[in-house]
Short mmCIF file of C-alpha atoms in Angstrom, two decimals:
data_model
loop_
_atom_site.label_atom_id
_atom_site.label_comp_id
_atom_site.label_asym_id
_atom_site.label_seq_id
_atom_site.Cartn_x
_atom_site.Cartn_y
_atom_site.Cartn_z
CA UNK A 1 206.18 69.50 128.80
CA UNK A 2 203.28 66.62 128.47
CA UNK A 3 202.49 68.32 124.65
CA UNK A 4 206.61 68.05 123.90
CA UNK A 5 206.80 64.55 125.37
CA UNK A 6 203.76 63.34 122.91
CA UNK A 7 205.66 64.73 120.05
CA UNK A 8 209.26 63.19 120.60
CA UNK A 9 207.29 59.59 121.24
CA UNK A 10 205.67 60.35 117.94
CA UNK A 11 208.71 61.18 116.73
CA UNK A 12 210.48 57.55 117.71
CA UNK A 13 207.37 55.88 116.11
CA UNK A 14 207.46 57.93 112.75
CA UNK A 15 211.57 56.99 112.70
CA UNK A 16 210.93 53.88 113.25
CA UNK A 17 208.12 53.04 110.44
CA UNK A 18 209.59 55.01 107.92
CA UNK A 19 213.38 53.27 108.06
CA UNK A 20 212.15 49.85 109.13
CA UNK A 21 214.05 49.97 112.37
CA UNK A 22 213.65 46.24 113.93
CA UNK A 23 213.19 45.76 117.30
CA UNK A 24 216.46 44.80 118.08
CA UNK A 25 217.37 47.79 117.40
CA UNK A 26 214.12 50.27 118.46
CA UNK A 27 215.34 50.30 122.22
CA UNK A 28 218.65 51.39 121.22
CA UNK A 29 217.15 54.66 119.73
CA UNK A 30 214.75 55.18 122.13
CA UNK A 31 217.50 55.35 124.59
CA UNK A 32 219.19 57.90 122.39
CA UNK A 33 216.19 59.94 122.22
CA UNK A 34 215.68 60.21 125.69
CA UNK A 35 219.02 61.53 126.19
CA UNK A 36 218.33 64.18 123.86
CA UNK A 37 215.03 64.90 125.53
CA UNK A 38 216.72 64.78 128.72
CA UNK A 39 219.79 67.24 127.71
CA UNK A 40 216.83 69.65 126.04
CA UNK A 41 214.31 69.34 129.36
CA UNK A 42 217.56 70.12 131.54
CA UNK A 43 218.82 73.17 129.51
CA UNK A 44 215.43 74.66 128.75
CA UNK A 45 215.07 74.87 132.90
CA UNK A 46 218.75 76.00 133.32
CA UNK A 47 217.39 78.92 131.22
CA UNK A 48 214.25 79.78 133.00
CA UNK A 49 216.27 79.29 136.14
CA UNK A 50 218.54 81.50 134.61
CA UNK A 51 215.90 83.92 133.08
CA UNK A 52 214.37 84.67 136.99
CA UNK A 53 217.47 84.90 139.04
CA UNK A 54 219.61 86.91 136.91
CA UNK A 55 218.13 90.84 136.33
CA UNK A 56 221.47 91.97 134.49
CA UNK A 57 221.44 91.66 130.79
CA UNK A 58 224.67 91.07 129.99
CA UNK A 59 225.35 88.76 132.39
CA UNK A 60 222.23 86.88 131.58
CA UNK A 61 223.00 86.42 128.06
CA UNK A 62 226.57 85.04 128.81
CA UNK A 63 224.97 82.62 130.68
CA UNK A 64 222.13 81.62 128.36
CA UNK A 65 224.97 81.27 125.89
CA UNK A 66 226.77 78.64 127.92
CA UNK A 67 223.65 76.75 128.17
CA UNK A 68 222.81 76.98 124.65
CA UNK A 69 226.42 75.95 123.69
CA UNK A 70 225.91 72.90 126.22
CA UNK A 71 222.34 71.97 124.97
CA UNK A 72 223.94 71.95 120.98
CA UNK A 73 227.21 70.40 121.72
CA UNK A 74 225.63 67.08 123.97
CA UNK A 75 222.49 66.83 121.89
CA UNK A 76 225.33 66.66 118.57
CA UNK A 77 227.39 64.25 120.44
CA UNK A 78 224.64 61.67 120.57
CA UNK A 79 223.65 62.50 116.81
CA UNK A 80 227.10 61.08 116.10
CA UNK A 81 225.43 57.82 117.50
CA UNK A 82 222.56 58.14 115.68
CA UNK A 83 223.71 58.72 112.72
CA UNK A 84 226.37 55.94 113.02
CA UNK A 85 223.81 53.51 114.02
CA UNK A 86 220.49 54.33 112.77
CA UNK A 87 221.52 56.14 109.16
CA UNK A 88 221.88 60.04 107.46
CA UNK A 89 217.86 59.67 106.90
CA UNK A 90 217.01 59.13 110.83
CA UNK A 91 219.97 61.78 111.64
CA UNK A 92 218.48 64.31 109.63
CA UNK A 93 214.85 64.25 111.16
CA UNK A 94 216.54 64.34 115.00
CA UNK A 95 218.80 67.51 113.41
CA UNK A 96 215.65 69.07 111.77
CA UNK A 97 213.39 68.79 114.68
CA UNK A 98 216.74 69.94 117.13
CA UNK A 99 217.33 72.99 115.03
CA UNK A 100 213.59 74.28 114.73
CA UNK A 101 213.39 73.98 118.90
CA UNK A 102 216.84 75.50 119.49
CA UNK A 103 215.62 78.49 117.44
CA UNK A 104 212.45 79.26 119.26
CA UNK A 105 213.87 78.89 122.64
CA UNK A 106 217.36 79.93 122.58
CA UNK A 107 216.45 83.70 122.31
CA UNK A 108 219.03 86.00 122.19
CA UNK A 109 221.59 83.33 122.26
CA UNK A 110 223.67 81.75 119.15
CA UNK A 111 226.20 79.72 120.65
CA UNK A 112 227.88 79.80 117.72
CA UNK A 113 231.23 82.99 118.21
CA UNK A 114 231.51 84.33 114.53
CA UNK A 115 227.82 85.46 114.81
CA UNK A 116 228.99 88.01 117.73
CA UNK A 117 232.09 88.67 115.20
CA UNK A 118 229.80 90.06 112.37
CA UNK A 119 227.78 91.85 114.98
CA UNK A 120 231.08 93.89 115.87
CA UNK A 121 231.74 94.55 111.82
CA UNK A 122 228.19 95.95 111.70
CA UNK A 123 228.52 98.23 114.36
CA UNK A 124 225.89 95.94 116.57
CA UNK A 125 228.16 95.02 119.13
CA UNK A 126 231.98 95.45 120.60
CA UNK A 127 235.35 93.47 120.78
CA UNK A 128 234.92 92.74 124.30
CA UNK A 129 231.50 91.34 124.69
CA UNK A 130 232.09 89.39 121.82
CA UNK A 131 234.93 87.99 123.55
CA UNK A 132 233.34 87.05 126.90
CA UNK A 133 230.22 85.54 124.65
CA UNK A 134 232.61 82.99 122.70
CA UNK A 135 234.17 82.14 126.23
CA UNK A 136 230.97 81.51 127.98
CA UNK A 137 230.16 79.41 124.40
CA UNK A 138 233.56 77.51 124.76
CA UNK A 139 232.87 76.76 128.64
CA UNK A 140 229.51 75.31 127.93
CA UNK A 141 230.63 73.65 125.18
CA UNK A 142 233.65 72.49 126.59
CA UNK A 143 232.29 71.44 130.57
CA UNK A 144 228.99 68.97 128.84
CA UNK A 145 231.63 66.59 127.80
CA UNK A 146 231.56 65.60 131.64
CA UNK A 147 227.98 65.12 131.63
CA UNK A 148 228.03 63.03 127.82
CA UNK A 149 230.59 60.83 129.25
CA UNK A 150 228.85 60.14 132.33
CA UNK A 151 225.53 58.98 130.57
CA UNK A 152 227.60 56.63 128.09
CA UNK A 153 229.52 55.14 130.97
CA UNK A 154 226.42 53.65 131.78
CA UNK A 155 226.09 51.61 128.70
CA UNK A 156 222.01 51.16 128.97
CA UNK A 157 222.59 49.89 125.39
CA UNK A 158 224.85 48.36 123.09
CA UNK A 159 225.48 51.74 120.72
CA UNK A 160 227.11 53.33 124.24
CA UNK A 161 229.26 49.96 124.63
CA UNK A 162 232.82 51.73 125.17
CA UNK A 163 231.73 54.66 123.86
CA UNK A 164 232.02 56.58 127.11
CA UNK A 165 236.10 56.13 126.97
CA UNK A 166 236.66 55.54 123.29
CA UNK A 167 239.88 57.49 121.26
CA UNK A 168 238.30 59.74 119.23
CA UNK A 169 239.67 60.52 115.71
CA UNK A 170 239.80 64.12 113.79
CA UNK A 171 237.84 64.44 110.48
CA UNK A 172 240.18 66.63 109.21
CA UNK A 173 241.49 64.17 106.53
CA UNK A 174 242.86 66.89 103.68
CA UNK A 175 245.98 69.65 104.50
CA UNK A 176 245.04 72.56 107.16
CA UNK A 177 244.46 75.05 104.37
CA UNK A 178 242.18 72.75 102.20
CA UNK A 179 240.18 71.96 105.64
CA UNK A 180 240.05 75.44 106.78
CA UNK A 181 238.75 76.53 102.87
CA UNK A 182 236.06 73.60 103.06
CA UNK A 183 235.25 75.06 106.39
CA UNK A 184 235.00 78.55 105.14
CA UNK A 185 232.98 78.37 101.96
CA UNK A 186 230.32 76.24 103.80
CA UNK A 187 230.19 78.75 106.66
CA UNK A 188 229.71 82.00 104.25
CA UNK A 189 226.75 80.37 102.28
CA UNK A 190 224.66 79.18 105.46
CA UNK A 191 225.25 82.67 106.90
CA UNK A 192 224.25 84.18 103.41
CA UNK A 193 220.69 82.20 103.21
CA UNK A 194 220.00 82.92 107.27
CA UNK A 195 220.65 86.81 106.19
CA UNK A 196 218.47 86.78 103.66
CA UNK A 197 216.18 84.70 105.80
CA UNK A 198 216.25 88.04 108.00
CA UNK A 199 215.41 90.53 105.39
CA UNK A 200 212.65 88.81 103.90
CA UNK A 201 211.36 87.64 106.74
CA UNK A 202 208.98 84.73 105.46
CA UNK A 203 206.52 82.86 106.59
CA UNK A 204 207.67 79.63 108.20
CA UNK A 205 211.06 81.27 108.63
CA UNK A 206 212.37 78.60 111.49
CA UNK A 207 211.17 75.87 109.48
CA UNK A 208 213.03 77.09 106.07
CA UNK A 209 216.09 78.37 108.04
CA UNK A 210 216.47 74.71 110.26
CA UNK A 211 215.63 72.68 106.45
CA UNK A 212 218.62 75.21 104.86
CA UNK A 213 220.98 73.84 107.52
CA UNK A 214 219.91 70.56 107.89
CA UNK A 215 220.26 70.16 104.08
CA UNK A 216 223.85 71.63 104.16
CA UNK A 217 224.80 69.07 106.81
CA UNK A 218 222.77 66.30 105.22
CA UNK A 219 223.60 66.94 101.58
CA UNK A 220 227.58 66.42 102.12
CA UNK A 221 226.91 62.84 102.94
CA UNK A 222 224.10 62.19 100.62
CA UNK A 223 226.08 63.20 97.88
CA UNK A 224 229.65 62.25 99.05
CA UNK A 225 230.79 60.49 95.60
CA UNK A 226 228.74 62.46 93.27
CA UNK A 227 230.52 64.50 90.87
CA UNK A 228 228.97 67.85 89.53
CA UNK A 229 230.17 68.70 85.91
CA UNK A 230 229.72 72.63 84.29
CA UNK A 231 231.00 73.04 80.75
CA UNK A 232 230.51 76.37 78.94
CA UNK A 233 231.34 77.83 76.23
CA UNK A 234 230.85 80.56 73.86
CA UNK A 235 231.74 81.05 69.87
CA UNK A 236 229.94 83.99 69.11
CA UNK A 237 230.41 85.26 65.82
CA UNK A 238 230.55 88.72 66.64
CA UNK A 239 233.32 87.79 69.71
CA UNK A 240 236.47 88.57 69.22
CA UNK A 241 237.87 86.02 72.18
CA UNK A 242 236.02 82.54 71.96
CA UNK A 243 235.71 81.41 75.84
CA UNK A 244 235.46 77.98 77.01
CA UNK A 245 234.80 77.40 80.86
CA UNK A 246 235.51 73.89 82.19
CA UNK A 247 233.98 72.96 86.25
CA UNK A 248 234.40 69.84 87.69
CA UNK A 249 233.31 69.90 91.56
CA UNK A 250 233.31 66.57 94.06
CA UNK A 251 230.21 67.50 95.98
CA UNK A 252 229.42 66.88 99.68
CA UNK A 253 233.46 66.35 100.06
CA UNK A 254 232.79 68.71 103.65
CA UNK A 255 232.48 65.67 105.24
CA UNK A 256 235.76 63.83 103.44
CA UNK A 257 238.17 66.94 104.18
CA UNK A 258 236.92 68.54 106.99
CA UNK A 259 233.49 66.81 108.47
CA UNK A 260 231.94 69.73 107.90
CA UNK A 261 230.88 71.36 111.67
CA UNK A 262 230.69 75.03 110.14
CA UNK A 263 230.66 76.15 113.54
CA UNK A 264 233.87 76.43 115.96
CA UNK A 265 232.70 75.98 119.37
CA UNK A 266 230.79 72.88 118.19
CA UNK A 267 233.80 71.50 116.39
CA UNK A 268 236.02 72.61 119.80
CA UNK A 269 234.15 69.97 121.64
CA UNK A 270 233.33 67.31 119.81
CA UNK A 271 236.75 67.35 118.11
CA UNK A 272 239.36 69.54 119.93
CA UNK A 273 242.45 67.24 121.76
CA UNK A 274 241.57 64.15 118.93
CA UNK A 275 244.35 61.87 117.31
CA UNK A 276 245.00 63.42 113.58
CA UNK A 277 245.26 67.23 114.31
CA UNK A 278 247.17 69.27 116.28
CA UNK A 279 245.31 71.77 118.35
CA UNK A 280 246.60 74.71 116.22
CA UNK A 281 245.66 73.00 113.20
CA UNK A 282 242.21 72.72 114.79
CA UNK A 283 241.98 76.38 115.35
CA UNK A 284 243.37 76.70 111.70
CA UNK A 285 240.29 74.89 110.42
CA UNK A 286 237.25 75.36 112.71
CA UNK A 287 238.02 78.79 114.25
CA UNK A 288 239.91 80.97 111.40
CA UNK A 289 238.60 79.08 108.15
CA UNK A 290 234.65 79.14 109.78
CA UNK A 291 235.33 82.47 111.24
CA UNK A 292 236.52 84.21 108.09
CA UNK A 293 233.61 82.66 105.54
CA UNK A 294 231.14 84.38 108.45
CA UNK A 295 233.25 87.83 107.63
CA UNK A 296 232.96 87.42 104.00
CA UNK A 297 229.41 86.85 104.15
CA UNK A 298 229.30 90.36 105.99
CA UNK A 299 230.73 91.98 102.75
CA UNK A 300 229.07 89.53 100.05
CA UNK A 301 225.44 90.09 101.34
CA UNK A 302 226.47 94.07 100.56
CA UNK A 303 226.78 93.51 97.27
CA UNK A 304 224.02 95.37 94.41
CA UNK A 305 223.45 92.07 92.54
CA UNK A 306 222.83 90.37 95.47
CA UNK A 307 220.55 92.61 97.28
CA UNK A 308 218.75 92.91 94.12
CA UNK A 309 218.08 89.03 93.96
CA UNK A 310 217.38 89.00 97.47
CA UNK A 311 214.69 91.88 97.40
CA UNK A 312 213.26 90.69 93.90
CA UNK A 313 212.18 87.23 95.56
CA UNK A 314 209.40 89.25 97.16
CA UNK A 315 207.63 89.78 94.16
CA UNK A 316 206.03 86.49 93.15
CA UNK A 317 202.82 85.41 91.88
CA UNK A 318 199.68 83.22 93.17
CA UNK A 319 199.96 81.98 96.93
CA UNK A 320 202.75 83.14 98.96
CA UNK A 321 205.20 82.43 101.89
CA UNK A 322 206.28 85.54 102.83
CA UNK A 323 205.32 87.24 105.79
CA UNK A 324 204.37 90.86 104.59
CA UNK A 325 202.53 89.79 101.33
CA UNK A 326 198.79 88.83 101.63
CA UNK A 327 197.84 85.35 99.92
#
């Protein structure tokens, strides 16, 4: 782990230039760091641990799930700190580098339950092991709490100061059906690019798939009071209807409606049991909206014109990205 170590202390340093973080507040981040290093070392040898002692698949994989659903859920809840502290610039290089690791050493895993849902619609997988996968998910996710808490209790610096006990607060800030909508529409277009992802198969594919989902976190606070306006409109002469077309869209409002967490087990423990939202409005939002943009995606990806687009980005000029096309 020496080569891994060298990187995150790299890492700290790059952070640290690149936002002018003073020294006041340097040792504050490097404490968060090291928790996130600490969570990562523990899970990755939970899973080797895991990987040797366990020779049934099945069984394996549940547990590899709980571990994965640990790792992303108490790595997350000290991004919250981050990103409260140290800015959306310094959160998204922590998520980046988080999301590029979890993909090359979760494996098999997703901890993430509408992924095992679209495996059942495609015929990869059945109602019941989907079932005892989101469970596993919701344990791990659920039981790290314990182990969160424990390290903030400690208060080794001044962002943990009462954090360990604190009332947490829902983001859900809009009516359940707006919320679960937000939640939805976010879901079906990050499953839509990490489909196509699949197909094409490019070059880099971690890297692009971890920037896509960084960006859609990232992007919602970046652009939280920007407006997007689309006016069109057409007076052919030939027409015989003259249509006018009128868009007016408040971007990166995920994080004003819903906070935008796109994935429910993730949401379940960072948010579930929190003053603002009932715990059936939570499952309104995070479970059913999240759960049925990943179904939609299912069906959208299906579609001609989009197959089309997604098979014509193969054929490009000059130097290239993708895996099966020479440079």
């Amino acid at each position: 782990m020496s080569k891994n170590n060298n990187i995150i202390v790299v890492l700290i340093f790059v952070v640290a230039w690149f936002f002018n973080i003073n020294k006041v507040t340097f040792a504050p981040l490097v404490v968060s760091t090291l928790f996130i290093l600490l969570t990562s070392l523990l899970a990755h040898c939970a899973r080797r641990l895991v990987q040797k002692s366990i020779n049934e698949p099945f069984v394996r994989l549940l547990f590899e799930e709980a571990i994965a659903a640990a790792e992303l859920c108490g790595c997350c809840f000290e991004l919250i700190v981050v990103a409260d502290n140290f800015g959306v610039g310094t959160y998204a290089i922590f998520l980046f580098a988080l999301t590029i690791w979890w993909s090359l050493n979760w494996g098999d895993a997703t901890a993430c339950p509408y992924t095992h849902i679209e495996d059942v619609i495609e015929g990869k997988g059945d109602i019941r092991k989907a079932f005892l996968k989101t469970w596993a998910e919701l344990l791990g996710g659920l039981l790290v709490f314990k182990y969160v808490q424990t390290y903030w209790a400690l208060e080794i610096s001044e962002t943990h100061k009462d954090k360990a006990f604190e009332e947490c607060r829902a983001d859900l800030q809009v009516p359940v059906i707006y919320g679960a909508v937000v939640e939805g529409v976010a879901t079906c277009l990050c499953r839509l690019a990490s489909k196509s992802l699949g197909d094409l198969n490019p070059r880099f594919a971690t890297a692009i798939d971890s920037f896509i989902g960084t960006s859609l976190v990232v992007a919602g606070v970046l652009t939280r009071h920007t407006v997007f306006v689309y006016r069109y409109q057409d007076n052919s002469a030939n027409a015989d209807l003259s249509v006018s077309i009128f868009c007016k869209i408040h971007l990166g409002k995920a994080f004003d409606y819903s906070g935008g967490y796109f994935n429910p087990v993730l949401a379940t423990s960072l948010k579930a049991g929190c003053e603002g939202h009932t715990l059936l409005e939570h499952a309104v939002v995070y479970w059913i909206g999240a759960c049925a943009g990943s179904i939609l995606s299912v069906y959208m990806y299906k579609i001609p014109a989009i197959q089309r687009y997604v098979r014509g980005t193969t054929a490009v000029n000059g130097d290239s990205i993708w895996a099966d096309k020479e440079d």
